[in-house]
PDB file of C-alpha atoms in Angstrom:
ATOM      1  CA  ASN A   1     160.041 199.133 122.500  1.00  0.00           C
ATOM      2  CA  ASN A   2     157.379 198.649 119.719  1.00  0.00           C
ATOM      3  CA  LEU A   3     155.735 201.999 120.423  1.00  0.00           C
ATOM      4  CA  ASN A   4     159.079 203.832 120.163  1.00  0.00           C
ATOM      5  CA  LEU A   5     159.680 202.015 116.863  1.00  0.00           C
ATOM      6  CA  PHE A   6     156.249 202.813 115.546  1.00  0.00           C
ATOM      7  CA  LEU A   7     156.589 206.647 116.460  1.00  0.00           C
ATOM      8  CA  LEU A   8     160.015 206.706 114.554  1.00  0.00           C
ATOM      9  CA  LYS A   9     158.838 205.062 111.542  1.00  0.00           C
ATOM     10  CA  TYR A  10     155.842 207.283 111.630  1.00  0.00           C
ATOM     11  CA  LEU A  11     157.959 210.330 111.861  1.00  0.00           C
ATOM     12  CA  CYS A  12     160.166 209.228 108.935  1.00  0.00           C
ATOM     13  CA  LEU A  13     157.164 208.490 106.822  1.00  0.00           C
ATOM     14  CA  LYS A  14     155.707 212.016 107.577  1.00  0.00           C
ATOM     15  CA  LEU A  15     159.059 213.582 106.663  1.00  0.00           C
ATOM     16  CA  ILE A  16     158.560 212.172 103.223  1.00  0.00           C
ATOM     17  CA  ILE A  17     155.183 213.809 102.936  1.00  0.00           C
ATOM     18  CA  TYR A  18     156.686 217.369 104.039  1.00  0.00           C
ATOM     19  CA  LYS A  19     160.062 217.269 102.096  1.00  0.00           C
ATOM     20  CA  SER A  20     160.790 220.451 100.288  1.00  0.00           C
ATOM     21  CA  ILE A  21     160.895 219.005  96.700  1.00  0.00           C
ATOM     22  CA  GLN A  22     157.218 219.030  96.754  1.00  0.00           C
ATOM     23  CA  VAL A  23     156.916 222.610  98.231  1.00  0.00           C
ATOM     24  CA  LEU A  24     159.352 224.479  95.984  1.00  0.00           C
ATOM     25  CA  PRO A  25     157.437 223.927  92.744  1.00  0.00           C
ATOM     26  CA  LEU A  26     154.313 225.419  94.478  1.00  0.00           C
ATOM     27  CA  PHE A  27     156.324 228.396  95.735  1.00  0.00           C
ATOM     28  CA  ALA A  28     157.551 228.965  92.131  1.00  0.00           C
ATOM     29  CA  GLU A  29     154.213 229.019  90.873  1.00  0.00           C
ATOM     30  CA  ILE A  30     152.557 231.495  93.131  1.00  0.00           C
ATOM     31  CA  ASP A  31     152.285 235.109  92.341  1.00  0.00           C
ATOM     32  CA  ASP A  32     152.709 236.808  95.741  1.00  0.00           C
ATOM     33  CA  ASP A  33     155.419 235.421  97.679  1.00  0.00           C
ATOM     34  CA  LYS A  34     154.101 236.859 100.953  1.00  0.00           C
ATOM     35  CA  LYS A  35     150.994 234.872 100.730  1.00  0.00           C
ATOM     36  CA  PHE A  36     152.900 231.732 100.756  1.00  0.00           C
ATOM     37  CA  THR A  37     155.486 232.324 103.691  1.00  0.00           C
ATOM     38  CA  SER A  38     153.273 234.540 105.847  1.00  0.00           C
ATOM     39  CA  CYS A  39     152.111 233.269 109.309  1.00  0.00           C
ATOM     40  CA  PHE A  40     148.704 232.383 107.680  1.00  0.00           C
ATOM     41  CA  GLY A  41     149.881 231.742 104.258  1.00  0.00           C
ATOM     42  CA  VAL A  42     149.593 228.806 102.027  1.00  0.00           C
ATOM     43  CA  LEU A  43     152.570 226.848 103.418  1.00  0.00           C
ATOM     44  CA  ASN A  44     151.717 227.116 107.140  1.00  0.00           C
ATOM     45  CA  PHE A  45     147.977 226.600 106.507  1.00  0.00           C
ATOM     46  CA  GLY A  46     148.656 223.552 104.435  1.00  0.00           C
ATOM     47  CA  MET A  47     151.158 221.989 106.776  1.00  0.00           C
ATOM     48  CA  VAL A  48     148.778 222.666 109.799  1.00  0.00           C
ATOM     49  CA  ALA A  49     145.859 221.156 107.960  1.00  0.00           C
ATOM     50  CA  VAL A  50     147.703 218.052 106.841  1.00  0.00           C
ATOM     51  CA  MET A  51     149.183 217.505 110.468  1.00  0.00           C
ATOM     52  CA  MET A  52     145.651 217.895 111.920  1.00  0.00           C
ATOM     53  CA  LEU A  53     144.525 215.164 109.707  1.00  0.00           C
ATOM     54  CA  ASN A  54     147.398 212.700 109.764  1.00  0.00           C
ATOM     55  CA  VAL A  55     148.702 212.884 113.490  1.00  0.00           C
ATOM     56  CA  PRO A  56     145.309 212.083 115.194  1.00  0.00           C
ATOM     57  CA  LEU A  57     144.553 209.445 112.698  1.00  0.00           C
ATOM     58  CA  GLY A  58     147.732 207.733 113.175  1.00  0.00           C
ATOM     59  CA  MET A  59     147.702 207.887 116.944  1.00  0.00           C
ATOM     60  CA  THR A  60     143.974 206.745 117.024  1.00  0.00           C
ATOM     61  CA  GLY A  61     144.895 203.846 114.743  1.00  0.00           C
ATOM     62  CA  TYR A  62     147.759 202.801 117.241  1.00  0.00           C
ATOM     63  CA  ALA A  63     145.453 203.225 120.154  1.00  0.00           C
ATOM     64  CA  LYS A  64     142.942 201.078 118.568  1.00  0.00           C
ATOM     65  CA  TRP A  65     145.093 198.095 117.339  1.00  0.00           C
ATOM     66  CA  GLY A  66     148.357 198.523 119.255  1.00  0.00           C
ATOM     67  CA  GLU A  67     151.305 196.464 118.085  1.00  0.00           C
ATOM     68  CA  ASP A  68     148.945 194.813 115.509  1.00  0.00           C
ATOM     69  CA  VAL A  69     148.553 197.991 113.598  1.00  0.00           C
ATOM     70  CA  LYS A  70     149.627 197.714 109.879  1.00  0.00           C
ATOM     71  CA  SER A  71     151.218 200.108 107.444  1.00  0.00           C
ATOM     72  CA  SER A  72     147.837 201.422 106.281  1.00  0.00           C
ATOM     73  CA  LEU A  73     144.912 201.511 108.774  1.00  0.00           C
ATOM     74  CA  THR A  74     142.522 200.182 106.058  1.00  0.00           C
ATOM     75  CA  LEU A  75     144.408 196.810 106.341  1.00  0.00           C
ATOM     76  CA  ASN A  76     143.153 196.455 109.942  1.00  0.00           C
ATOM     77  CA  LEU A  77     139.583 197.153 109.155  1.00  0.00           C
ATOM     78  CA  PRO A  78     137.213 194.170 108.713  1.00  0.00           C
ATOM     79  CA  HIS A  79     136.987 193.620 104.962  1.00  0.00           C
ATOM     80  CA  ASP A  80     133.532 192.059 105.160  1.00  0.00           C
ATOM     81  CA  HIS A  81     131.976 195.336 106.466  1.00  0.00           C
ATOM     82  CA  GLU A  82     130.261 197.633 104.026  1.00  0.00           C
ATOM     83  CA  LEU A  83     131.795 200.683 105.422  1.00  0.00           C
ATOM     84  CA  THR A  84     135.215 199.238 105.022  1.00  0.00           C
ATOM     85  CA  GLN A  85     134.605 198.661 101.401  1.00  0.00           C
ATOM     86  CA  PHE A  86     133.374 202.284 101.040  1.00  0.00           C
ATOM     87  CA  VAL A  87     136.487 203.692 102.709  1.00  0.00           C
ATOM     88  CA  ILE A  88     138.794 201.489 100.459  1.00  0.00           C
ATOM     89  CA  ILE A  89     137.100 202.622  97.250  1.00  0.00           C
ATOM     90  CA  MET A  90     137.391 206.380  98.377  1.00  0.00           C
ATOM     91  CA  MET A  91     141.056 205.769  99.119  1.00  0.00           C
ATOM     92  CA  ILE A  92     141.595 204.205  95.681  1.00  0.00           C
ATOM     93  CA  LEU A  93     139.772 207.138  94.033  1.00  0.00           C
ATOM     94  CA  GLY A  94     141.778 209.643  96.010  1.00  0.00           C
ATOM     95  CA  ILE A  95     145.278 207.767  95.241  1.00  0.00           C
ATOM     96  CA  ALA A  96     144.143 207.571  91.443  1.00  0.00           C
ATOM     97  CA  CYS A  97     143.331 211.292  91.261  1.00  0.00           C
ATOM     98  CA  SER A  98     146.251 212.576  92.941  1.00  0.00           C
ATOM     99  CA  TYR A  99     149.105 210.081  92.595  1.00  0.00           C
ATOM    100  CA  ALA A 100     150.358 211.390  89.247  1.00  0.00           C
ATOM    101  CA  LEU A 101     150.302 214.926  90.659  1.00  0.00           C
ATOM    102  CA  GLN A 102     152.871 214.055  93.281  1.00  0.00           C
ATOM    103  CA  PHE A 103     155.452 213.428  90.555  1.00  0.00           C
ATOM    104  CA  TYR A 104     155.109 216.820  89.197  1.00  0.00           C
ATOM    105  CA  PRO A 105     158.682 218.135  90.366  1.00  0.00           C
ATOM    106  CA  ALA A 106     160.317 214.808  89.164  1.00  0.00           C
ATOM    107  CA  ALA A 107     158.659 214.897  85.701  1.00  0.00           C
ATOM    108  CA  VAL A 108     159.615 218.418  85.155  1.00  0.00           C
ATOM    109  CA  ILE A 109     163.274 217.745  86.018  1.00  0.00           C
ATOM    110  CA  VAL A 110     163.424 214.649  83.795  1.00  0.00           C
ATOM    111  CA  TYR A 111     161.629 216.431  80.794  1.00  0.00           C
ATOM    112  CA  SER A 112     163.972 219.380  81.090  1.00  0.00           C
ATOM    113  CA  ASP A 113     167.101 217.054  81.053  1.00  0.00           C
ATOM    114  CA  LEU A 114     165.622 215.129  77.944  1.00  0.00           C
ATOM    115  CA  GLU A 115     164.789 218.319  76.199  1.00  0.00           C
ATOM    116  CA  LYS A 116     168.386 219.548  76.500  1.00  0.00           C
ATOM    117  CA  ILE A 117     169.727 216.305  75.247  1.00  0.00           C
ATOM    118  CA  TYR A 118     167.114 215.334  72.565  1.00  0.00           C
ATOM    119  CA  GLY A 119     165.057 218.489  71.951  1.00  0.00           C
ATOM    120  CA  PRO A 120     163.283 220.360  70.863  1.00  0.00           C
ATOM    121  CA  PHE A 121     160.383 217.970  70.689  1.00  0.00           C
ATOM    122  CA  ASN A 122     157.803 218.116  67.877  1.00  0.00           C
ATOM    123  CA  HIS A 123     154.980 217.065  70.440  1.00  0.00           C
ATOM    124  CA  PRO A 124     156.024 218.287  73.871  1.00  0.00           C
ATOM    125  CA  ALA A 125     152.788 217.282  75.447  1.00  0.00           C
ATOM    126  CA  ILE A 126     153.070 213.600  74.397  1.00  0.00           C
ATOM    127  CA  TRP A 127     156.597 213.522  75.756  1.00  0.00           C
ATOM    128  CA  ASP A 128     155.504 215.241  79.031  1.00  0.00           C
ATOM    129  CA  TYR A 129     152.516 212.758  79.648  1.00  0.00           C
ATOM    130  CA  SER A 130     154.672 209.829  78.594  1.00  0.00           C
ATOM    131  CA  ILE A 131     157.293 210.812  81.225  1.00  0.00           C
ATOM    132  CA  ARG A 132     154.749 210.942  83.954  1.00  0.00           C
ATOM    133  CA  ILE A 133     153.070 207.727  82.982  1.00  0.00           C
ATOM    134  CA  CYS A 134     156.614 206.004  82.963  1.00  0.00           C
ATOM    135  CA  ILE A 135     157.478 207.357  86.491  1.00  0.00           C
ATOM    136  CA  CYS A 136     154.032 206.182  87.824  1.00  0.00           C
ATOM    137  CA  LEU A 137     154.487 202.695  86.364  1.00  0.00           C
ATOM    138  CA  VAL A 138     158.093 202.464  87.819  1.00  0.00           C
ATOM    139  CA  THR A 139     156.886 203.093  91.193  1.00  0.00           C
ATOM    140  CA  TYR A 140     153.892 200.786  90.722  1.00  0.00           C
ATOM    141  CA  LEU A 141     156.281 198.021  89.868  1.00  0.00           C
ATOM    142  CA  ALA A 142     158.421 198.763  92.774  1.00  0.00           C
ATOM    143  CA  ALA A 143     155.450 198.472  95.044  1.00  0.00           C
ATOM    144  CA  SER A 144     154.499 195.331  93.536  1.00  0.00           C
ATOM    145  CA  THR A 145     157.821 193.716  93.746  1.00  0.00           C
ATOM    146  CA  VAL A 146     159.667 194.991  96.651  1.00  0.00           C
ATOM    147  CA  PRO A 147     158.930 193.203  99.936  1.00  0.00           C
ATOM    148  CA  HIS A 148     158.147 195.516 102.963  1.00  0.00           C
ATOM    149  CA  LEU A 149     158.109 198.591 100.868  1.00  0.00           C
ATOM    150  CA  ASP A 150     156.804 200.605 103.712  1.00  0.00           C
ATOM    151  CA  LEU A 151     159.783 199.909 105.849  1.00  0.00           C
ATOM    152  CA  PHE A 152     162.347 200.798 103.055  1.00  0.00           C
ATOM    153  CA  MET A 153     160.372 203.950 102.441  1.00  0.00           C
ATOM    154  CA  SER A 154     160.592 204.909 106.245  1.00  0.00           C
ATOM    155  CA  LEU A 155     164.290 204.251 106.034  1.00  0.00           C
ATOM    156  CA  VAL A 156     164.601 206.452 102.886  1.00  0.00           C
ATOM    157  CA  GLY A 157     162.818 209.072 104.955  1.00  0.00           C
ATOM    158  CA  SER A 158     165.274 208.909 107.952  1.00  0.00           C
ATOM    159  CA  VAL A 159     168.175 209.286 105.601  1.00  0.00           C
ATOM    160  CA  THR A 160     167.217 211.660 102.946  1.00  0.00           C
ATOM    161  CA  CYS A 161     164.197 213.624 103.803  1.00  0.00           C
ATOM    162  CA  VAL A 162     165.480 214.561 107.119  1.00  0.00           C
ATOM    163  CA  ALA A 163     168.389 216.343 105.271  1.00  0.00           C
ATOM    164  CA  LEU A 164     166.160 217.840 102.559  1.00  0.00           C
ATOM    165  CA  THR A 165     163.506 219.140 105.284  1.00  0.00           C
ATOM    166  CA  MET A 166     165.666 220.136 108.286  1.00  0.00           C
ATOM    167  CA  ILE A 167     169.593 219.906 107.962  1.00  0.00           C
ATOM    168  CA  PHE A 168     170.038 221.526 104.449  1.00  0.00           C
ATOM    169  CA  PRO A 169     167.515 224.536 105.135  1.00  0.00           C
ATOM    170  CA  ALA A 170     168.919 225.204 108.604  1.00  0.00           C
ATOM    171  CA  LEU A 171     172.573 225.101 107.150  1.00  0.00           C
ATOM    172  CA  SER A 172     171.565 227.404 104.456  1.00  0.00           C
ATOM    173  CA  ASN A 173     169.936 229.800 106.858  1.00  0.00           C
ATOM    174  CA  LEU A 174     172.762 229.661 109.116  1.00  0.00           C
ATOM    175  CA  ALA A 175     175.182 230.547 106.449  1.00  0.00           C
ATOM    176  CA  PHE A 176     172.942 233.323 105.345  1.00  0.00           C
ATOM    177  CA  ARG A 177     172.607 234.682 108.821  1.00  0.00           C
ATOM    178  CA  THR A 178     176.271 234.464 109.434  1.00  0.00           C
ATOM    179  CA  LYS A 179     177.094 236.374 106.277  1.00  0.00           C
ATOM    180  CA  ASP A 180     174.835 239.085 107.013  1.00  0.00           C
ATOM    181  CA  LYS A 181     175.581 239.112 110.762  1.00  0.00           C
ATOM    182  CA  GLY A 182     172.070 237.805 111.918  1.00  0.00           C
ATOM    183  CA  SER A 183     170.885 237.614 115.426  1.00  0.00           C
ATOM    184  CA  PHE A 184     172.295 235.046 117.838  1.00  0.00           C
ATOM    185  CA  PHE A 185     168.759 233.563 118.525  1.00  0.00           C
ATOM    186  CA  SER A 186     168.150 232.624 114.978  1.00  0.00           C
ATOM    187  CA  SER A 187     171.623 231.042 114.643  1.00  0.00           C
ATOM    188  CA  PHE A 188     170.906 229.239 118.077  1.00  0.00           C
ATOM    189  CA  LEU A 189     167.568 228.008 116.419  1.00  0.00           C
ATOM    190  CA  ASP A 190     169.355 226.610 113.266  1.00  0.00           C
ATOM    191  CA  MET A 191     171.856 224.731 115.423  1.00  0.00           C
ATOM    192  CA  VAL A 192     169.029 223.189 117.568  1.00  0.00           C
ATOM    193  CA  THR A 193     167.285 222.136 114.268  1.00  0.00           C
ATOM    194  CA  ILE A 194     170.468 220.619 112.922  1.00  0.00           C
ATOM    195  CA  LEU A 195     171.206 218.726 116.106  1.00  0.00           C
ATOM    196  CA  THR A 196     167.500 217.476 116.503  1.00  0.00           C
ATOM    197  CA  ALA A 197     167.659 216.329 112.823  1.00  0.00           C
ATOM    198  CA  VAL A 198     170.857 214.376 113.257  1.00  0.00           C
ATOM    199  CA  ILE A 199     169.446 212.660 116.339  1.00  0.00           C
ATOM    200  CA  GLY A 200     166.215 211.883 114.576  1.00  0.00           C
ATOM    201  CA  SER A 201     168.120 210.765 111.477  1.00  0.00           C
ATOM    202  CA  VAL A 202     170.273 208.351 113.495  1.00  0.00           C
ATOM    203  CA  THR A 203     167.568 206.884 115.845  1.00  0.00           C
ATOM    204  CA  GLY A 204     165.338 206.484 112.610  1.00  0.00           C
ATOM    205  CA  ILE A 205     167.964 204.694 110.816  1.00  0.00           C
ATOM    206  CA  TYR A 206     168.452 202.301 113.772  1.00  0.00           C
ATOM    207  CA  ALA A 207     164.775 201.811 114.290  1.00  0.00           C
ATOM    208  CA  ASN A 208     164.009 201.089 110.521  1.00  0.00           C
ATOM    209  CA  THR A 209     167.031 198.857 110.081  1.00  0.00           C
ATOM    210  CA  THR A 210     166.026 196.809 112.948  1.00  0.00           C
ATOM    211  CA  ALA A 211     162.486 196.448 111.601  1.00  0.00           C
ATOM    212  CA  ILE A 212     163.707 195.435 108.263  1.00  0.00           C
ATOM    213  CA  TYR A 213     166.070 192.969 109.812  1.00  0.00           C
ATOM    214  CA  GLU A 214     163.185 191.528 111.985  1.00  0.00           C
ATOM    215  CA  ALA A 215     160.759 191.299 109.039  1.00  0.00           C
ATOM    216  CA  PHE A 216     163.096 189.465 106.655  1.00  0.00           C
ATOM    217  CA  SER A 217     164.174 187.193 109.580  1.00  0.00           C
ATOM    218  CA  GLN A 218     160.604 186.302 110.202  1.00  0.00           C
ATOM    219  CA  ASN A 219     159.943 185.725 106.436  1.00  0.00           C
ATOM    220  CA  HIS A 220     162.917 183.478 106.394  1.00  0.00           C
ATOM    221  CA  SER A 221     161.902 181.466 109.468  1.00  0.00           C
ATOM    222  CA  ASN A 222     158.415 181.065 107.892  1.00  0.00           C
ATOM    223  CA  GLY A 223     159.805 179.906 104.599  1.00  0.00           C
TER     224      GLY A 223
END
């Protein structure tokens, strides 16, 4: 039903937020590894804080608007209300201040490859900022031109981010545990994680593909 489709798409979008490509650079920059991976370290504290903010907000939005909930809760708010305008302005400022920061891993990878081919550069800072600006502009053009981008992003999350966040780490840990003769319980948890990820990926692909088909079919019938 629509609730299941909503929950699956919501899960796939959250996987994009939690994917390891944004965590690994932070891990590389920290001085003490134990402060990052401990029970009350940076990773667990940050993930718990993000989940406490995102999950209640998403569930509250669905409880309020039900099947009419949109990809962003701000789109459901009455636009003629002063508080709504304030919320939209705060969201714009938050995105403007943090959007480029999200592309730090991609910018580092692209800059390193370009430097190997065309470097060394006389003005590395200019090249660095130019690459970041170009990446942001490409995503801006994609968001402006691709119809139903939220559905495609959710589909990407169900395909790639499940592998990045759950399958590959569990496989790596399983191989490491098997080589060093780790405990059976740890290997069992890895297998459960892989199985859960595969089931979530398959159901997510089905749900998002169905939603994309219905969205384009509705646009075609309206056109």
